[in-house]
XYZ file of C-alpha atoms in Angstrom:
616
model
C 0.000 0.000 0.000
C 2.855 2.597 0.435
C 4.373 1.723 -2.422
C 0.831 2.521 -3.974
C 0.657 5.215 -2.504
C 4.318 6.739 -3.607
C 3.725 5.724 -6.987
C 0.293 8.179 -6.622
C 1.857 10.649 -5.235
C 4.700 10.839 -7.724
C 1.938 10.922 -10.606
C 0.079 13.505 -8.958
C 3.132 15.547 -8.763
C 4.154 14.802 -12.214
C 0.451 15.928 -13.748
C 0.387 18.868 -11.372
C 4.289 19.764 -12.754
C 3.056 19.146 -16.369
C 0.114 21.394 -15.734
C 1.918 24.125 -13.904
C 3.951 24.050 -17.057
C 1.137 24.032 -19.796
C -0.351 26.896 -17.527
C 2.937 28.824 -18.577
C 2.484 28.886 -22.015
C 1.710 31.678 -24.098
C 2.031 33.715 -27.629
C 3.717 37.379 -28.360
C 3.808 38.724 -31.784
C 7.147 40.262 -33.697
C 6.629 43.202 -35.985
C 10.005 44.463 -37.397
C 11.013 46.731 -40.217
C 7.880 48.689 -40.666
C 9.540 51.646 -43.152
C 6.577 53.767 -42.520
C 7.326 56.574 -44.965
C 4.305 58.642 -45.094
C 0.580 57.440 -45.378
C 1.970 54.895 -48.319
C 1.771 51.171 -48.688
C 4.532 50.736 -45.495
C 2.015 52.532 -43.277
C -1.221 50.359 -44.350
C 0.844 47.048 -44.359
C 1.516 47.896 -40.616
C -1.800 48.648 -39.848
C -3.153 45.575 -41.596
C -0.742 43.389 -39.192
C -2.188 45.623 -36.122
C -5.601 44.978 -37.287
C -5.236 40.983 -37.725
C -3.185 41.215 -33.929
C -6.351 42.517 -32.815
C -8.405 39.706 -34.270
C -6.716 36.937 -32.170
C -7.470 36.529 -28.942
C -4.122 34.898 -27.482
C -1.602 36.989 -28.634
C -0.032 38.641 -24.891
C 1.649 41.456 -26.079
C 3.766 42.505 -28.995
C 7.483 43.228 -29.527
C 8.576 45.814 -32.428
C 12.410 45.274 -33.156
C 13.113 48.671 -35.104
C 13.205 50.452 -38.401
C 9.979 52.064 -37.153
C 10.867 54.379 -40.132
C 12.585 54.972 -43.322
C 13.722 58.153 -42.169
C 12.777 59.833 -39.089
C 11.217 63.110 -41.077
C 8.200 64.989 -40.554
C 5.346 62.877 -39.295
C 6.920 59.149 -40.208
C 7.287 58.680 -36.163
C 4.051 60.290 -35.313
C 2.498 58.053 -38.482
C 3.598 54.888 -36.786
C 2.803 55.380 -32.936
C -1.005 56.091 -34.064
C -1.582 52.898 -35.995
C 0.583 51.436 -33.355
C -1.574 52.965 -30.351
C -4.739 51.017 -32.419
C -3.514 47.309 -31.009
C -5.428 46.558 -27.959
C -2.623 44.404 -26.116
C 0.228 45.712 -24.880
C 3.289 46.588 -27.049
C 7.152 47.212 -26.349
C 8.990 49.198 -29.030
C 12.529 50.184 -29.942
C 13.995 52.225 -32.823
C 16.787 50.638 -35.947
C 19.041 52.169 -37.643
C 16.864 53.599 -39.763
C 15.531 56.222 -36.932
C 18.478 56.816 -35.212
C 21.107 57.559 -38.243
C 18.470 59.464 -40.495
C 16.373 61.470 -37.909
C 16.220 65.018 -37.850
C 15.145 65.451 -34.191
C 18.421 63.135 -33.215
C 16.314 60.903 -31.565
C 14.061 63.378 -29.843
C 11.404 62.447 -31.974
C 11.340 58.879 -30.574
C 12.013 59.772 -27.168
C 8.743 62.203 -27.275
C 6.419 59.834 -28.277
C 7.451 56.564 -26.566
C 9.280 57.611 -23.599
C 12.242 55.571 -23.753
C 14.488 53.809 -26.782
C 14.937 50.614 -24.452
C 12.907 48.620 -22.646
C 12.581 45.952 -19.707
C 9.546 43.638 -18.404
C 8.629 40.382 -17.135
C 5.862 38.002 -18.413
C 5.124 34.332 -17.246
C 8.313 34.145 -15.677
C 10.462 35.128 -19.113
C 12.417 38.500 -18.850
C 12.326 40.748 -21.946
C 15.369 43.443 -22.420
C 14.964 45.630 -25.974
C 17.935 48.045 -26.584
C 18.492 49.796 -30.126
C 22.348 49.480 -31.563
C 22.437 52.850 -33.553
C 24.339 53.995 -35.343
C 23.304 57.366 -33.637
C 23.654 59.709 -36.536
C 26.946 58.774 -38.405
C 26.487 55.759 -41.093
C 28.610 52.833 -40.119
C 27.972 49.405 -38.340
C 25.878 49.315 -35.516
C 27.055 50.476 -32.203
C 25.175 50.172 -28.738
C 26.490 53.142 -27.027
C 28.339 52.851 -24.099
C 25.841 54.670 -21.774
C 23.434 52.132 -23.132
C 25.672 49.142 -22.739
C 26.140 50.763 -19.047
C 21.825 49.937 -19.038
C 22.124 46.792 -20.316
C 24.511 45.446 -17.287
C 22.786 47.454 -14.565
C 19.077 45.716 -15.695
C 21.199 42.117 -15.536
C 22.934 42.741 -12.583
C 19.197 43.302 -10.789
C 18.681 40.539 -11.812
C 21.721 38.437 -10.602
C 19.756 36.739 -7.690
C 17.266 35.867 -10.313
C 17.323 32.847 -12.890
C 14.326 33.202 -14.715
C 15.407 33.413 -18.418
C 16.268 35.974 -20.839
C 15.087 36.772 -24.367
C 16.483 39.744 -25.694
C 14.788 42.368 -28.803
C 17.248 44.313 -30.505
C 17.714 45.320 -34.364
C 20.751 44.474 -35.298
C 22.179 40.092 -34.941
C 25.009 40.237 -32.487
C 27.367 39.578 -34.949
C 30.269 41.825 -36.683
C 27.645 44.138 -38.293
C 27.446 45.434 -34.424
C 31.176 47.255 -34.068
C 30.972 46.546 -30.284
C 29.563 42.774 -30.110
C 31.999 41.560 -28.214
C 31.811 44.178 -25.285
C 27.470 43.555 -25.550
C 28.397 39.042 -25.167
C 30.776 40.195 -22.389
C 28.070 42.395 -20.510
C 25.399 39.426 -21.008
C 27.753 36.560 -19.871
C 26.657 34.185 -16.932
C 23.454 35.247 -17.135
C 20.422 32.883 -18.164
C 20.051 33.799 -21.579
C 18.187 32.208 -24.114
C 18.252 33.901 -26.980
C 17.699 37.097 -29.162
C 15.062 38.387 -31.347
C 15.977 40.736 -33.890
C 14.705 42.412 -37.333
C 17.069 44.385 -40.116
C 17.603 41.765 -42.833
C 13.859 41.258 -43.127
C 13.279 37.798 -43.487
C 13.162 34.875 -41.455
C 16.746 33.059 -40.127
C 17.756 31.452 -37.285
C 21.667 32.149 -36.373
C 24.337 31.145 -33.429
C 25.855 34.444 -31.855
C 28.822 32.741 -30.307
C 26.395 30.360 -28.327
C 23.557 32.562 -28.008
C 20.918 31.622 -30.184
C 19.759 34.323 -32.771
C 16.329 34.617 -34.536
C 15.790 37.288 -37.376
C 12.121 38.241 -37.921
C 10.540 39.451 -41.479
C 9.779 42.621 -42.049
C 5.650 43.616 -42.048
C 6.194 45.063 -45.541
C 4.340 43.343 -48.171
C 4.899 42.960 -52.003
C 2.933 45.184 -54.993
C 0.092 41.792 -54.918
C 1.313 39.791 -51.552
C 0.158 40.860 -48.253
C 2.639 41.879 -45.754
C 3.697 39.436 -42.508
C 4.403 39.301 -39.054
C 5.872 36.400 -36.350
C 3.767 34.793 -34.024
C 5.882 33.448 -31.232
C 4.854 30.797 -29.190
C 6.247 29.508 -25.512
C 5.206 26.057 -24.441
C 6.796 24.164 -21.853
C 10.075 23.863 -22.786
C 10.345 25.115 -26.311
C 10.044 28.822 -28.287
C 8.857 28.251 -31.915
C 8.411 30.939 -34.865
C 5.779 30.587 -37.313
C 4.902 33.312 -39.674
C 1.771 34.766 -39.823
C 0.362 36.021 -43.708
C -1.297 39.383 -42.622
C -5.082 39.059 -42.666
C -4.831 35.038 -44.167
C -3.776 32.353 -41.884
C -0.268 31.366 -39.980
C 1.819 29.218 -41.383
C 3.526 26.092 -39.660
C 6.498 26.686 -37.591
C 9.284 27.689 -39.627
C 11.557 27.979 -36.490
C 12.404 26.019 -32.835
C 14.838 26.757 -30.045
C 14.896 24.520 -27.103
C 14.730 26.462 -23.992
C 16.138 24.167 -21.568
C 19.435 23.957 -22.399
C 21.799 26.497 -21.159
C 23.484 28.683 -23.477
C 27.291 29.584 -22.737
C 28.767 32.255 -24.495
C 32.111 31.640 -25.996
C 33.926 34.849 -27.353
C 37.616 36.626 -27.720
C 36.418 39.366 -25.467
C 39.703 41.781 -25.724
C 37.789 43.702 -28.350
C 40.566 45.213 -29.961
C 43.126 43.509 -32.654
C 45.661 46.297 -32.731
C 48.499 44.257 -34.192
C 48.779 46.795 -37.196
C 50.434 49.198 -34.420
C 53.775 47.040 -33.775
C 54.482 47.760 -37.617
C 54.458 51.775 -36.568
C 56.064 51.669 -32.941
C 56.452 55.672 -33.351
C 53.113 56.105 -33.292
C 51.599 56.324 -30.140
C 48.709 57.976 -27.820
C 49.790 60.684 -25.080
C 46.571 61.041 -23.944
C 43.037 60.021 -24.033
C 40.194 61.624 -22.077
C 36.486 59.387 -21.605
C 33.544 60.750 -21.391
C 31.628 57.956 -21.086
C 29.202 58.653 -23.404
C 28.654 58.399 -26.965
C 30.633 61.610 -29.433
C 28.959 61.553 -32.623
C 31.166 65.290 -32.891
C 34.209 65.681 -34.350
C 36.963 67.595 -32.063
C 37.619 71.503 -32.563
C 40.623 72.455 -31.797
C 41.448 76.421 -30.856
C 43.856 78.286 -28.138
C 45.438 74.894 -27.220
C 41.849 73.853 -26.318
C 39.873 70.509 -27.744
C 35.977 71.404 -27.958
C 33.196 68.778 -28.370
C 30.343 67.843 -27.243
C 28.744 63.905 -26.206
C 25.277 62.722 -26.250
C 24.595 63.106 -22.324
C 24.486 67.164 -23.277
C 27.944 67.722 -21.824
C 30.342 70.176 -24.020
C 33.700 70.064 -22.865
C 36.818 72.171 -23.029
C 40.118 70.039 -22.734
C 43.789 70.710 -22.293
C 44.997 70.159 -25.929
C 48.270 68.954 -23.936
C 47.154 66.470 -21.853
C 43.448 65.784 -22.547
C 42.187 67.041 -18.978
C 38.935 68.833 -18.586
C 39.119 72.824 -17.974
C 35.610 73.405 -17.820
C 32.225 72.154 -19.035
C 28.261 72.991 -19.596
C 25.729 71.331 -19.399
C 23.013 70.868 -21.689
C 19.043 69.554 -21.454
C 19.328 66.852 -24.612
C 22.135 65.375 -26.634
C 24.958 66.802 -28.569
C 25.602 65.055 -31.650
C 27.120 68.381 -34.172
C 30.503 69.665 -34.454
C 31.171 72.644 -32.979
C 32.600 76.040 -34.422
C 35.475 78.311 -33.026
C 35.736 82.379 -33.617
C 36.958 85.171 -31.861
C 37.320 83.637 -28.290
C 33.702 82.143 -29.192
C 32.823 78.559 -29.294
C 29.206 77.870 -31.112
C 27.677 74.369 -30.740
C 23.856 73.009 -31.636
C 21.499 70.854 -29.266
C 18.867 68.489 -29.854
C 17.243 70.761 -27.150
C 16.144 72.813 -30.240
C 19.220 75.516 -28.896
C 22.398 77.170 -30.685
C 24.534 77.722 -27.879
C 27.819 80.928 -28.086
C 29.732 79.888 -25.087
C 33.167 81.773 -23.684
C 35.821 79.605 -25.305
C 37.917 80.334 -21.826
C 35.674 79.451 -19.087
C 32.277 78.228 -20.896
C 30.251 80.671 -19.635
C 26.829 81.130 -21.813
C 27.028 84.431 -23.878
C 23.972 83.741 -25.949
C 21.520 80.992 -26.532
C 18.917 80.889 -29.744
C 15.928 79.181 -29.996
C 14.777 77.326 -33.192
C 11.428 75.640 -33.740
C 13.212 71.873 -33.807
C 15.984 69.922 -32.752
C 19.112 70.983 -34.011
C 21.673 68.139 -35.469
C 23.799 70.375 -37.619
C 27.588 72.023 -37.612
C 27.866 75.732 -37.845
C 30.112 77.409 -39.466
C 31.598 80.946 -38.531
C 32.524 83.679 -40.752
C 33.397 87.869 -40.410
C 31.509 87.566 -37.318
C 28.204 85.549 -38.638
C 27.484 82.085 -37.569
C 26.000 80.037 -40.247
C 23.726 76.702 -39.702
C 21.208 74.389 -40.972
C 18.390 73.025 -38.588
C 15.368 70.730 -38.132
C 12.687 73.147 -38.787
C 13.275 73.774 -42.728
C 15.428 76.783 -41.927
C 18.790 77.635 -42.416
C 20.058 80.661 -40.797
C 22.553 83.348 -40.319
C 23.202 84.716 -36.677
C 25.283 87.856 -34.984
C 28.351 85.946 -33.626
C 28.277 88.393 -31.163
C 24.875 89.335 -29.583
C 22.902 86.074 -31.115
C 20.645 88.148 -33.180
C 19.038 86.423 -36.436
C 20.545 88.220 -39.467
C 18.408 86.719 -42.177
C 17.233 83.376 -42.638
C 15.673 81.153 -45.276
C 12.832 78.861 -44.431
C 11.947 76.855 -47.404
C 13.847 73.655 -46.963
C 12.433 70.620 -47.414
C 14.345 68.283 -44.617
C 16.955 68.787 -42.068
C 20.101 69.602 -42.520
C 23.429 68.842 -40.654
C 26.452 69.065 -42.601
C 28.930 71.887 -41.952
C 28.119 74.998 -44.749
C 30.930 76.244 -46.698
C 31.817 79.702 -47.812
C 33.006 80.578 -51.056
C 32.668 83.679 -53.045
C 30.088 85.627 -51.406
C 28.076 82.358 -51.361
C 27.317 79.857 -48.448
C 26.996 76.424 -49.778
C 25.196 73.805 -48.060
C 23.534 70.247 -48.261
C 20.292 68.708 -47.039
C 18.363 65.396 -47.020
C 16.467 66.312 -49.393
C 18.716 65.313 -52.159
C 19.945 68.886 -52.528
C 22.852 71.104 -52.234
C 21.758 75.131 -51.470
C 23.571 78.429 -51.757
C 22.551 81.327 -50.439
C 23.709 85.303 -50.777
C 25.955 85.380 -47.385
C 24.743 88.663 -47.040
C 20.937 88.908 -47.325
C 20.092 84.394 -47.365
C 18.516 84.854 -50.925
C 18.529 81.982 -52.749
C 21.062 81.893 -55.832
C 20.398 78.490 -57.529
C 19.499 75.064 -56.044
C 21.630 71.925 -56.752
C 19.026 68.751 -57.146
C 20.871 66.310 -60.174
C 21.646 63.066 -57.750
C 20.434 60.308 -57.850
C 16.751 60.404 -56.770
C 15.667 59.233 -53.106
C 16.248 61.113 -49.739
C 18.903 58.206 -48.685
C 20.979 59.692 -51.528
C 21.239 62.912 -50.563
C 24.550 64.287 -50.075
C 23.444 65.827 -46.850
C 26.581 64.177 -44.503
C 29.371 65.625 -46.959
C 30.856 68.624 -45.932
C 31.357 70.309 -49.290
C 34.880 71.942 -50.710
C 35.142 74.673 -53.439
C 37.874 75.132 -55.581
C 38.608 77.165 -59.232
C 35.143 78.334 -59.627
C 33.671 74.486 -58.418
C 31.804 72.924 -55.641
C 32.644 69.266 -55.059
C 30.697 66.681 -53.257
C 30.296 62.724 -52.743
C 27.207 61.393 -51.761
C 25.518 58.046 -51.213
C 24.677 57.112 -55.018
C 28.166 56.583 -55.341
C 29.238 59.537 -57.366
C 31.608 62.618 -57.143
C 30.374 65.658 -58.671
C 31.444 69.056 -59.476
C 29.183 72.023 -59.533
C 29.782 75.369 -61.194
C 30.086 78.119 -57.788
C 28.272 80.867 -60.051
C 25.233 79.167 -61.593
C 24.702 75.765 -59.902
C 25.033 73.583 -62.996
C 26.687 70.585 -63.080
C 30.833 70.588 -64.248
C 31.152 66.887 -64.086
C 29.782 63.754 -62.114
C 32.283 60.446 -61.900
C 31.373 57.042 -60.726
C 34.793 55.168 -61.354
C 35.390 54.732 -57.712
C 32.596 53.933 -55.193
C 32.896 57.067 -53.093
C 30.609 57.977 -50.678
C 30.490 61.142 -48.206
C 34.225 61.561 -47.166
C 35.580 64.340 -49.065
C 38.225 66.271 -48.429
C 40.693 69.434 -49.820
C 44.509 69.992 -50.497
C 46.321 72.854 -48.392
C 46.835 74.677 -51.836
C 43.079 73.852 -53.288
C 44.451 72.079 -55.885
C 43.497 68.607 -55.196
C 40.422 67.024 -54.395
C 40.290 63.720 -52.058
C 37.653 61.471 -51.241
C 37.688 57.665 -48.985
C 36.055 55.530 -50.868
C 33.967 52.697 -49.502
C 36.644 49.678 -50.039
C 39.911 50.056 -49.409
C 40.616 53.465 -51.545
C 41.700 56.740 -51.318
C 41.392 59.072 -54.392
C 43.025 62.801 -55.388
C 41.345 64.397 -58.329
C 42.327 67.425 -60.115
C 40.544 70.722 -58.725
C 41.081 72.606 -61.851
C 39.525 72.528 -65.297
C 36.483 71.316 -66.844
C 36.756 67.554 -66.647
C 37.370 64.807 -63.985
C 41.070 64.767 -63.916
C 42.409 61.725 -61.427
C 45.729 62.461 -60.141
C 46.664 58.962 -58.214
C 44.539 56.443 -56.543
C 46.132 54.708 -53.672
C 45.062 50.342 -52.599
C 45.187 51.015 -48.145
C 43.440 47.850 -47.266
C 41.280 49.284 -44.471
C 38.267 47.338 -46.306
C 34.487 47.877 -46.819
C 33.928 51.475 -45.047
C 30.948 53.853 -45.018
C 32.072 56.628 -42.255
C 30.669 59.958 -43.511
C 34.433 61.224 -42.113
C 35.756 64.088 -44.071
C 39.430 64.200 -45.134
C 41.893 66.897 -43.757
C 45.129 67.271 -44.959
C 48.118 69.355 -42.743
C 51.440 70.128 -43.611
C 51.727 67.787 -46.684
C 49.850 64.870 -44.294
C 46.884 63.355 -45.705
C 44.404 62.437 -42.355
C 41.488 60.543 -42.698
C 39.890 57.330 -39.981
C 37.990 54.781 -40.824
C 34.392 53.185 -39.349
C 37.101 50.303 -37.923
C 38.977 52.459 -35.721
C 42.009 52.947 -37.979
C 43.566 56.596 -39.049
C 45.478 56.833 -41.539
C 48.407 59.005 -42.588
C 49.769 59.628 -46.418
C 51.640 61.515 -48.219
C 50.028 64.132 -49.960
C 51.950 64.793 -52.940
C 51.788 60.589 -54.307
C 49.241 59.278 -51.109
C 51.666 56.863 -50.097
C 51.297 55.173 -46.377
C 53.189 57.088 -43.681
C 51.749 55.359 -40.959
C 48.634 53.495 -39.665
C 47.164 53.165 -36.083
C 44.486 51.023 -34.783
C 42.173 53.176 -31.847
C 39.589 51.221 -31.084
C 36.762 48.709 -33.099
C 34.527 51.851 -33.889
C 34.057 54.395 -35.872
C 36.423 57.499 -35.808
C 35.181 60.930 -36.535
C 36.947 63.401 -38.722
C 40.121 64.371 -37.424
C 41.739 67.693 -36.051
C 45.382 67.748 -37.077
C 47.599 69.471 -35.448
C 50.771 69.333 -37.105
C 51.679 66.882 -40.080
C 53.088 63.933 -37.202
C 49.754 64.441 -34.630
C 45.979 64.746 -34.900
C 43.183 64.798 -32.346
C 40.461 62.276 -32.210
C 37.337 61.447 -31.108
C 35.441 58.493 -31.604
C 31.606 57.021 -31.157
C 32.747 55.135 -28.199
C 32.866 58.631 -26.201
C 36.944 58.651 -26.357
C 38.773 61.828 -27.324
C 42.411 61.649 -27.561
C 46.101 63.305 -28.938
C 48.199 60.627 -31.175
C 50.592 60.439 -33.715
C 54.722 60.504 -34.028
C 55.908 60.837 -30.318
């Protein structure tokens, strides 16, 4: 009888085990890669999948893993969050790529309407942590910046007494399209983590991250005569499986099945950096480095032996050029992310906080503040006391250097702007993302001719170039691939070259007679400034591989400067662009550079470093 008994209790256990488990099941939904763009077929595929979410009764909740947008213009955001607002389950939400490199409020946008760009809950015992992975502004791989990262570890380590599992929702695979994978698998080590949801290649996939199991999730859009799609994820027992769901038809059988018993265990090279290239250049070195802990999306300004940036907590800093050691800094409400200008004692800087900022380049103290109608992502430039500068709100504007007072300004732009404007005879030349390139009367802002003969499509625009003028010409690289030079006087186009793949790193010779650009594999390129037709001086084979940081090219004392999206800078020869030297920073991308002399240059990169190297 006891052994009856035992063997009744045991089943009763097991069936009350099996049912506690059973009990635990339940269904989320993945929508990824929306691309709303306006009220057009992006928008109603998305609301068709929020419609058909609403038609099934056990869907929990829903997860949307970024690329909310195509570009984060005028109402594309604002588009999205009311057909999102329409499901009547919960939903969790983080932006791609897509919204934080093109996005004219730098983010703000997001922010505004959902709160936060990263998220954390709990549900039937499963944890869910969604974190974007950029790039913030600046086209390159993705990056999760570092105060991010810092989010990511202080959510796990709350959780270090607790081993309920782990999913994670981010955009990006965990993989070396994310420039800092290896420091994200180092944060999430140890813990109990099962696996990662993610969108951006927009179609279905399972993949291994280094012993974390990856699943990529189609993208809602839909074809000219197909419907569009979503994932329907499903949690039973032991098990996660993925089966596609036909928007408004019927879901398909499991394409996709991770077991979630078994533990995962990470296995990575977690030192990060492979800096081997910098035994082969032992002169080269780094005197200083200064961390701000936050990501720089600026490049450095360098004035009165100062270094002047700014970093996406709001902070602009002043550092010893010397030694890299803060002298002062202000504080801001919302992120940095432009380039600051320097002038007569003056340092001039934009905010997300919809602010131009004239601080005291000695001590920081505010001498003027101006208030525009939108976030501000763009680099001024200063000139005979005016500060010129693109912004958010279709305007582009000239201000009193001195007293902040709007000179003139001309509001008919069609997107934002935040590339650094050039002068050149009488003119100030600038370019926007609206596949355009602009130049104004520096004295009054009227328009003298409009430069629109890219390649069509807002992504194309050659809005991240900073443009260079030479012999009567305007040259720019943008996205389609193309250099291009544009007559100064009458806006027409000179000549447009595709032989090498450039992109939006251009740069000038000391004596404006040479034109460079980085291309996007391996190349750098000098073309003649004068005459009437593309003229190419030398092209030079560097091996620093497939690279698309919008990085401009500076050259000092005969010494060619440009970095990379890797971490590498570069230094050549300017008269034949042979190497000088090489150094590897870190595995991010590297902003343009402020040389100093032709041996040193100071650099900042998206990992919140600034630092002085070069030939010790």
């Amino acid at each position: 009888m006891r052994i009856f008994n035992g063997i009744l209790i045991t089943l009763c256990a097991v069936i009350l085990f099996t049912y506690c488990q059973q009990s635990h099941a339940f269904k989320f939904a993945v929508l990824s890669d929306t691309h709303i763009s306006g009220d057009g077929s992006a928008a109603r595929d998305l609301q068709a999948a929020v419609n058909d979410i609403n038609t099934l009764s056990d869907i929990d909740f829903v997860v949307v893993s970024g690329d909310i947008t195509e570009v984060d213009m005028g109402d594309n955001l604002k588009i999205a969050k009311t057909i999102l607002d329409n499901l009547t389950i919960p939903y969790s939400i983080i932006p791609g790529n897509h919204d934080t490199k093109w996005t004219a409020s730098g983010g703000n946008n997001f922010f505004s309407l959902w709160g936060d760009d990263k998220f954390h809950f709990q549900h039937e015992g499963y944890h869910f942590i969604g974190f974007h992975q950029g790039p913030e502004m600046r086209m390159a791989d993705g990056f999760i910046a570092p105060q991010d990262l810092r989010w990511v570890d202080s959510v796990l380590t709350s959780l270090k007494n607790d081993r309920a599992p782990i999913i994670y929702i981010t955009h990006y695979g965990i993989d070396k399209g994310l420039a800092n994978y290896r420091s994200l698998l180092k944060t999430i080590q140890g813990y109990n983590n099962k696996l990662v949801i993610h969108g951006h290649g927009h179609r279905n996939r399972l993949s291994d991250y280094n012993g974390l199991p990856g699943v990529m999730c189609r993208s809602t859009l839909g074809g000219s005569s197909e419907p569009g799609g979503y994932n329907i994820v499903t949690i039973q027992s032991d098990s996660i499986y993925f089966a596609e769901r036909v928007t408004g038809v019927s879901t398909k059988e499991p394409w996709g099945a991770l077991s979630l018993k078994q533990k995962n265990t990470i296995s990575v090279d977690t030192t990060n950096i492979n800096n081997s290239i910098n035994k082969t250049y032992p002169q080269i070195d780094t005197s200083w480095t200064f961390d701000t802990g936050n990501l720089i999306a600026a490049s450095p300004v360098v004035a009165k032996e100062k270094v002047f940036l700014g970093d996406a907590s709001g902070t602009f800093y002043a550092l010893d050029q010397s030694n890299g050691k803060p002298l002062w800094h202000y504080d801001v409400d919302k992120r940095i992310y432009a380039t600051a200008a320097y002038a007569q004692n003056r340092v001039v800087f934009s905010a997300v906080d919809s602010t131009i900022y004239c601080l005291n380049a000695d001590n920081g103290r505010l001498l003027w503040s101006f208030t525009t109608d939108g976030p501000n992502v763009a680099v001024p430039t200063i000139d005979q006391g005016t500060v010129y500068i693109g912004g958010s709100d279709s305007t582009f504007r000239a201000i009193d250097l001195h007293n902040g007072e709007l000179q003139w300004a001309f509001t008919d732009i069609s997107a934002f702007i935040e590339s650094k404007p050039l002068i050149y005879q009488g003119k100030v030349v600038v370019t926007a993302w609206d596949e355009s390139v602009y130049a104004f009367d520096k004295e009054d802002g009227s328009l003298q001719w409009q430069w629109k003969e890219g390649r069509a499509g807002k992504l194309y625009s050659p809005a991240a170039c900073w443009p260079v003028a030479a012999d009567g010409k305007i040259f720019i690289v943008a996205p389609d691939r193309v250099m291009t030079a544009i007559d100064a006087e009458t806006g027409n186009t000179v000549w447009r070259s595709d032989q090498f793949m450039v992109r939006e790193s251009i740069g000038i010779s000391e004596d404006a007679q040479t034109i460079y650009a980085r291309c996007m594999r391996d190349t750098l390129i000098a073309v003649s400034a004068e005459g009437r037709q593309y003229e190419l001086n030398y092209a030079r084979h560097l091996d620093f591989g497939y690279d698309l940081a919008p990085s401009m090219v500076v050259e000092e004392e005969g010494t060619i400067f440009f970095p990379t999206m890797k971490g590498l800078i570069y230094a050549l020869n300017a008269n034949n662009g042979t190497l000088i030297w090489k150094h590897k920073i870190e595995n991010n991308l590297i902003h343009t550079l402020a040389p100093l002399d032709k041996n040193r240059v100071i650099f900042a990169n998206l990992n919140g470093k600034v630092g002085l190297i070069g030939k010790q």
